[in-house]
Structure formats: C-alpha cells, structure tokens
XYZ file of C-alpha atoms in Angstrom:
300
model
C 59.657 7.467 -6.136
C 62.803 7.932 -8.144
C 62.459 8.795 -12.023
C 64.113 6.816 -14.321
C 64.805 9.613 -16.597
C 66.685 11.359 -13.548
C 69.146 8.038 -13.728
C 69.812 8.752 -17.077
C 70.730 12.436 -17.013
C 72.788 11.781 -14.005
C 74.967 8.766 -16.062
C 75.402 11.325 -18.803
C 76.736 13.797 -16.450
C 79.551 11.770 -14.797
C 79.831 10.449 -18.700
C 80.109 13.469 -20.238
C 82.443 15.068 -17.618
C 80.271 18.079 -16.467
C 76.410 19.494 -16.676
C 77.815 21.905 -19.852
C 78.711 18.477 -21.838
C 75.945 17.067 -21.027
C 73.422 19.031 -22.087
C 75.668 19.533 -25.487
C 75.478 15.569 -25.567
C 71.239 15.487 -24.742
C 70.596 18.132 -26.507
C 68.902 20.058 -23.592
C 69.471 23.479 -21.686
C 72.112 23.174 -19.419
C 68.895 24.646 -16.710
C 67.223 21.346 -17.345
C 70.500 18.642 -16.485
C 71.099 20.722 -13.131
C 66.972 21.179 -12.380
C 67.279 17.022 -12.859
C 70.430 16.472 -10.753
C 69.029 18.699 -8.040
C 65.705 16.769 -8.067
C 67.643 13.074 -7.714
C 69.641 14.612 -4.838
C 66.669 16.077 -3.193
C 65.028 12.763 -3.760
C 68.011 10.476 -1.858
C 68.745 13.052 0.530
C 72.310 13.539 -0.266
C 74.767 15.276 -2.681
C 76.278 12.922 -5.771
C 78.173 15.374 -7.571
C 80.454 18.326 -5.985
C 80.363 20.851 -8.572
C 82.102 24.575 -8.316
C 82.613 27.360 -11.542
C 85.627 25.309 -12.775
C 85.451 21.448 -11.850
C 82.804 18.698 -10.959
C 83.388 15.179 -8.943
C 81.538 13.047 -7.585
C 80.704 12.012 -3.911
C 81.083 9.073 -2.008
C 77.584 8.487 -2.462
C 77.547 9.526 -6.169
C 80.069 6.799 -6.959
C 78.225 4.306 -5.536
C 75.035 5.923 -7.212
C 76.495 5.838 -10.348
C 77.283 1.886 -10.190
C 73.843 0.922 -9.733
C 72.048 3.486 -12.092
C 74.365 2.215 -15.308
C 72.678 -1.181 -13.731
C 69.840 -0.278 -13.446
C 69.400 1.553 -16.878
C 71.069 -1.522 -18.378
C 68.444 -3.540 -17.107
C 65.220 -1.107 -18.022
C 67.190 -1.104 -21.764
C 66.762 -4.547 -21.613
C 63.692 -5.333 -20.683
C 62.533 -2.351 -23.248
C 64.127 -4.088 -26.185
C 62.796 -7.744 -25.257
C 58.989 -6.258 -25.066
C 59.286 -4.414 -28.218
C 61.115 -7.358 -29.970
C 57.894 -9.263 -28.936
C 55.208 -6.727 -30.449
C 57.692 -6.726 -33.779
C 57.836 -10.316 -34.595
C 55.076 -12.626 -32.094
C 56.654 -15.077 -30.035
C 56.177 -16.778 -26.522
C 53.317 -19.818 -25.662
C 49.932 -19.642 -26.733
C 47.707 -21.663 -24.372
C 44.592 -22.957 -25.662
C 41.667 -25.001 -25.261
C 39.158 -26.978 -27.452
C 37.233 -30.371 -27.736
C 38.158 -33.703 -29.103
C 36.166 -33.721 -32.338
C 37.669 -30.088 -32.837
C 41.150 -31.187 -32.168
C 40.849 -34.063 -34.916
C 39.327 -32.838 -37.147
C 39.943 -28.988 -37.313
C 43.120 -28.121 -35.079
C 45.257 -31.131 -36.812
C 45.160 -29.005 -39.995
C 45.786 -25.691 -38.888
C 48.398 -26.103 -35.899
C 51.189 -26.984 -38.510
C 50.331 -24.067 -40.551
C 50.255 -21.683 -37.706
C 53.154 -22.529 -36.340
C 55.507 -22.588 -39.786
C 54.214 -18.893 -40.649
C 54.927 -17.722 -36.935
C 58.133 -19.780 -35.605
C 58.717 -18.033 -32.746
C 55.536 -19.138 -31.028
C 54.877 -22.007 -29.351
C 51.378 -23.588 -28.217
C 49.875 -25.531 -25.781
C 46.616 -26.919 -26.160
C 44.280 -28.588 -23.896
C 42.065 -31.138 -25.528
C 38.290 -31.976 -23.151
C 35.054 -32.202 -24.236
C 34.577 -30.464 -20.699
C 34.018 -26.644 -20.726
C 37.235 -25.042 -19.242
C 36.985 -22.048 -17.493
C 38.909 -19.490 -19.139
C 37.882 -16.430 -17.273
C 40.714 -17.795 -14.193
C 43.311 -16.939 -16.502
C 44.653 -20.781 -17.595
C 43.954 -20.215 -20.963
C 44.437 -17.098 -23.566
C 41.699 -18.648 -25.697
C 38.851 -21.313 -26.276
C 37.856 -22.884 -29.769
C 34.407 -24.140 -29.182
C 31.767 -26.682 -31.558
C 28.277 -24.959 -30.235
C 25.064 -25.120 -31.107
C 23.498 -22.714 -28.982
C 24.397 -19.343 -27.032
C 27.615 -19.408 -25.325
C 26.155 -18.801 -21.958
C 29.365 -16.153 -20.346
C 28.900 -12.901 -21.380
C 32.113 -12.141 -19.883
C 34.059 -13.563 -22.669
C 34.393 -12.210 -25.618
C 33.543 -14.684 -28.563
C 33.822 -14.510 -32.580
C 32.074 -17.043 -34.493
C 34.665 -18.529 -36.934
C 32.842 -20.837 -39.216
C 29.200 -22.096 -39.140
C 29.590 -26.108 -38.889
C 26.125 -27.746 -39.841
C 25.329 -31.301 -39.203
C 23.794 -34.026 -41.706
C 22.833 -37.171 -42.116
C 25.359 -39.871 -43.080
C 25.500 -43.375 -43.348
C 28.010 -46.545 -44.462
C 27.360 -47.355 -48.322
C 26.385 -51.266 -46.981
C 24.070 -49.484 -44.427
C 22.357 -48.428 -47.723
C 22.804 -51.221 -50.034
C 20.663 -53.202 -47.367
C 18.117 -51.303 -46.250
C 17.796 -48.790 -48.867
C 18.386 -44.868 -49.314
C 15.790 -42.584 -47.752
C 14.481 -39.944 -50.376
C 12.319 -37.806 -47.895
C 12.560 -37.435 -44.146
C 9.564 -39.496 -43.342
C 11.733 -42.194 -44.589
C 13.306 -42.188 -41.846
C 11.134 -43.664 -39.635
C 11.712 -47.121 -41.019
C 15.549 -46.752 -40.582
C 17.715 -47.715 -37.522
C 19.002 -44.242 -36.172
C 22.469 -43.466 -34.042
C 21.796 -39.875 -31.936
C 23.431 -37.564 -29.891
C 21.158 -37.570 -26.777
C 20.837 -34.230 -24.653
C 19.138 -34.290 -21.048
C 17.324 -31.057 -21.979
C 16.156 -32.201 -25.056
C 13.940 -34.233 -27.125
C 14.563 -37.350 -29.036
C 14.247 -36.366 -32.430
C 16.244 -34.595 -35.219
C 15.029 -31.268 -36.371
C 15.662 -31.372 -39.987
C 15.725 -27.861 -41.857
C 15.197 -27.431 -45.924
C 15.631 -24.064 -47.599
C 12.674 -24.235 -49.501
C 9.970 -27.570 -47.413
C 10.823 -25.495 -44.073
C 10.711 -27.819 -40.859
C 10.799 -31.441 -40.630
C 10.755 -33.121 -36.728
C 11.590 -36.825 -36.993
C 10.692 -38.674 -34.203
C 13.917 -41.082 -32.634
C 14.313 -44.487 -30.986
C 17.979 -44.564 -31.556
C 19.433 -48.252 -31.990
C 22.477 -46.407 -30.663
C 22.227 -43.150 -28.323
C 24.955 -41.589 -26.235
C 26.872 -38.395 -25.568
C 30.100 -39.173 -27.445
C 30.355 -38.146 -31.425
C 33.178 -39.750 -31.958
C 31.349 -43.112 -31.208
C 28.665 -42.287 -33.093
C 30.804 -41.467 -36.333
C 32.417 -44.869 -36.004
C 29.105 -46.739 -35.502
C 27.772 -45.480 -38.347
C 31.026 -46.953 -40.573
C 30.231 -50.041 -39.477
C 27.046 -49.744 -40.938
C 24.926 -49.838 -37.910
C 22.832 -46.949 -39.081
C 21.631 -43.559 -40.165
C 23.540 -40.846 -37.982
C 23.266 -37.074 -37.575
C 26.657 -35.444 -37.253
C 28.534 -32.081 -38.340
C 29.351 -32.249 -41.602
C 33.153 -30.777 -41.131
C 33.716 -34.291 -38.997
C 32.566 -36.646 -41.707
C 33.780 -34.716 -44.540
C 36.890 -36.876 -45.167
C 35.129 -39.913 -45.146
C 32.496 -38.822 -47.150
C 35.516 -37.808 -49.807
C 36.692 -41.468 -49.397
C 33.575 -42.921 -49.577
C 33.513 -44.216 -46.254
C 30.225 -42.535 -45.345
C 27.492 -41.091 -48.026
C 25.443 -38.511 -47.263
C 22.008 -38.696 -47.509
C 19.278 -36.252 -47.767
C 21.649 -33.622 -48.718
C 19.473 -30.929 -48.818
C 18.064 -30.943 -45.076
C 20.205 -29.936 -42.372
C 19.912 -32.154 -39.296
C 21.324 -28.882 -37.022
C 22.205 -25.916 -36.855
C 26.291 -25.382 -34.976
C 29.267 -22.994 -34.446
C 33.017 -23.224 -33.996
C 33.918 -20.008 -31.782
C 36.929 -18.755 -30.360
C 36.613 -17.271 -27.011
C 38.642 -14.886 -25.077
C 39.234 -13.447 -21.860
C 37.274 -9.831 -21.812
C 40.312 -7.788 -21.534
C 42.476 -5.379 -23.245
C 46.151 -5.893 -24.062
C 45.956 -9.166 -26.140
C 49.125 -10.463 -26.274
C 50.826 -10.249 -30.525
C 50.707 -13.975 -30.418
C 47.542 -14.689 -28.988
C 46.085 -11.885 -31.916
C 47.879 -13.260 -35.292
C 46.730 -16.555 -33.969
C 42.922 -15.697 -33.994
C 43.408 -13.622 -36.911
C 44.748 -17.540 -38.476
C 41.432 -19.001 -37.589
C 39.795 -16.244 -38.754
C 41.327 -17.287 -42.053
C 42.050 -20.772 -42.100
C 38.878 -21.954 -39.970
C 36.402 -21.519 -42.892
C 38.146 -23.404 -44.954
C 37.987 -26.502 -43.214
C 34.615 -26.535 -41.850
C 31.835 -26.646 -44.149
C-alpha cells in the first residue's frame, strides 16, 4: 500500500524544483526525500522523476503521478480539517430515543436549551413507550423512566436523576371525599393504578422514618398508560400514584394536590443509555454531559 506521506514528499519535490530544495523546504536530510522517492517508485514499479548531478524532470508517468497526488493530498487535507473542525466545535445529528411521558415532560425543556448552547447540532428524537433497541446502531443514545434494572448489560447506562412517584389527586376529588392523613386511609378511597403483569395490585408506599406500607388496590381505573392516568385523576376520578416530575406543574398550578407527602408510592430512574463502545462522537458527549446537568433540575 502506498504512503501518504510518500505523496507529499514527492509534490514538494516537483514543487520545489529538485530533492536539495526540498529537503531545505521540509526541513529534512536530503538522504530522507531521495530514500522516500525511491520507495514510491519501487512501490508503482516505475521511475517519476529523471534526476542526474545537474538537473531533475519528471517522467511520463511522474506527470501524470503528480496530477493525482496534489488530488489526492487535497482531498486527505480536506477531510483532515472537516474531522478536526468537528472535535473543535460539536456539530452533525444526534439521534435519540425516549418515552412519551419523558418527552413531555422532561425533553420539552431541555431540547431548546441544548440546541441554543450547541448550534451546530441537530437532533432527532424518537418518541415510544416501546423499548428501542439501541445496540443495532439506530440510535447514539436512550433516555429511559425505570424503575428497576435495565436488563442489557451491553449498554452502558448513567442514572441522571432519581424520579420518585406520589400520590396526587384533583382538589374536588378531595373536597368530596376527604384528604387521607395515613395510608390506611386509603382503603376507603377510589384508586387509578399503573397495572404490571408481573406484579401485584397494590402500591408500596415508603416513609423515611414508619418504614413500609403495602396498600392493597381495586383500582376504579387500571391500565398501562400514565398519561391517562394523570388526566383521570384531574377530573377528579381519584387518588393516583404517579412520578412526581410528571405532575409537578400541575401541582404548582393547583391542578393536582399532593397528598401524603411524606410516603413515596415508588421508587424510579431517568437513565441515558449508550451503545458500549469507544469513540463517542463530540456531539453525542456535550449532549449527555447537558443531561447530566440540566436533568436534575427538572425531575424531582
């Protein structure tokens, strides 16, 4: 295989006017320009340069040589420049992918502040409450709401923010049926759950100092989709267990109150997930450095 660097002493040579020139202009023993031109001829098989004690020209086959390697070194220039232009200031796509609740109620804050610090970047993101596979390559990283293990140990994960869940309910909810001051309350209130094949129906509350509370459930309203649950419990259809990061703004606007504010109805993660691999592209690393940052201060 040709070496580049044998391209470039060969341009100088023909540029310069002669090996002596040369090696003035590189800054190299006139030994090492002729070792290099010897090395490219040996390497193609033919003679570039006709050189004597008092004059140098090139060949048929040098001329023709020379055209393409000023090419050719223009191009590897290039392509030099762009990459290190890209590890200097980030740039290019970022393709991500995260979960609905996530996207609403996380992402929609710090997208916009991402991408005015770092306007050479662009993003994609991919929005499922389906686990995407990001092993295959599709995706550079995953932000994922857990509340367990992530189960590929192939990926490489850092937590960004705990995200623990509470109970909430409408104001009129409350006004009607009363406010629970203990978790056996509970048990005489209409519940909306989160229902998980693998799992029980009931809410494991936590307190820092009581310990472990397990309320029983027969939800009024059960199902698989948070975002339903959130709005049934605005309309005042009852008590619901949900991360607190999610209700936060309506709890600010008084949409929702929290109730029993000192048990935790679950324990929960928002992770971002990457590929395990080396060579993280500049964008893809200033962007989970941005989470890093920014995450925490959202979810709480």
């Amino acid at each position: 295989m040709l070496d580049l660097n044998d391209f470039r002493y060969f341009v100088r040579i023909v540029e310069s006017g002669g090996l002596t020139a040369a090696s003035r202009r590189m800054n190299v023993p006139k030994s090492t320009v002729s070792y290099r031109l010897q090395q490219l001829e040996t390497s193609l098989g033919v003679r570039l340069i006709n050189r004597t004690s008092r004059s140098q020209s090139m060949t048929e086959a040098g001329e023709l040589f020379y055209r393409h390697a000023v090419a050719t070194l223009e191009r590897a220039d290039l392509a030099e420049s762009s990459v290190r232009e890209r590890l200097a200031e980030p740039s290019g796509t970022i393709r991500f992918t995260t979960a609905v609740a996530t996207s609403l109620f996380v992402m929609r804050y710090v997208l916009p502040a991402f991408l005015r610090r770092y306007p050479k970047v662009r993003v994609i993101q991919h929005t499922s409450d389906e686990p995407a596979d990001i092993g295959g390559g599709s995706f550079d990283l995953a932000i994922r709401a857990h509340t367990g293990p992530l189960s590929d140990s192939t990926l490489v994960s850092r937590v960004l923010a705990p995200a623990p869940w509470f109970l909430f309910a409408a104001p009129e909810y409350l006004a009607q049926r009363g406010e629970p001051v203990s978790p056996e309350d509970l048990t005489s209130h209409d519940t909306l759950a989160m229902l998980h094949r693998d799992r029980p129906m009931a809410w494991k509350l936590r307190h820092p100092t009581h310990g472990e509370f397990i309320a029983p459930l027969e939800p009024r309203v059960g199902g698989n989709d948070l975002l339903m649950l959130m709005q049934a419990a605005r309309e005042g259809l009852g008590i619901a267990a949900l991360p607190g990061y999610v209700c936060r703004e309506d709890a600010e606007t008084g949409k929702l109150r929290q109730i029993l504010p000192d048990w935790r109805a679950g324990e929960a993660s928002i992770t971002a997930v990457t590929p395990h691999r080396n060579g993280m592209l500049p964008s893809v690393r200033v962007f989970l450095d941005f989470l890093i940052e920014e995450v925490p201060k959202i979810v709480y």
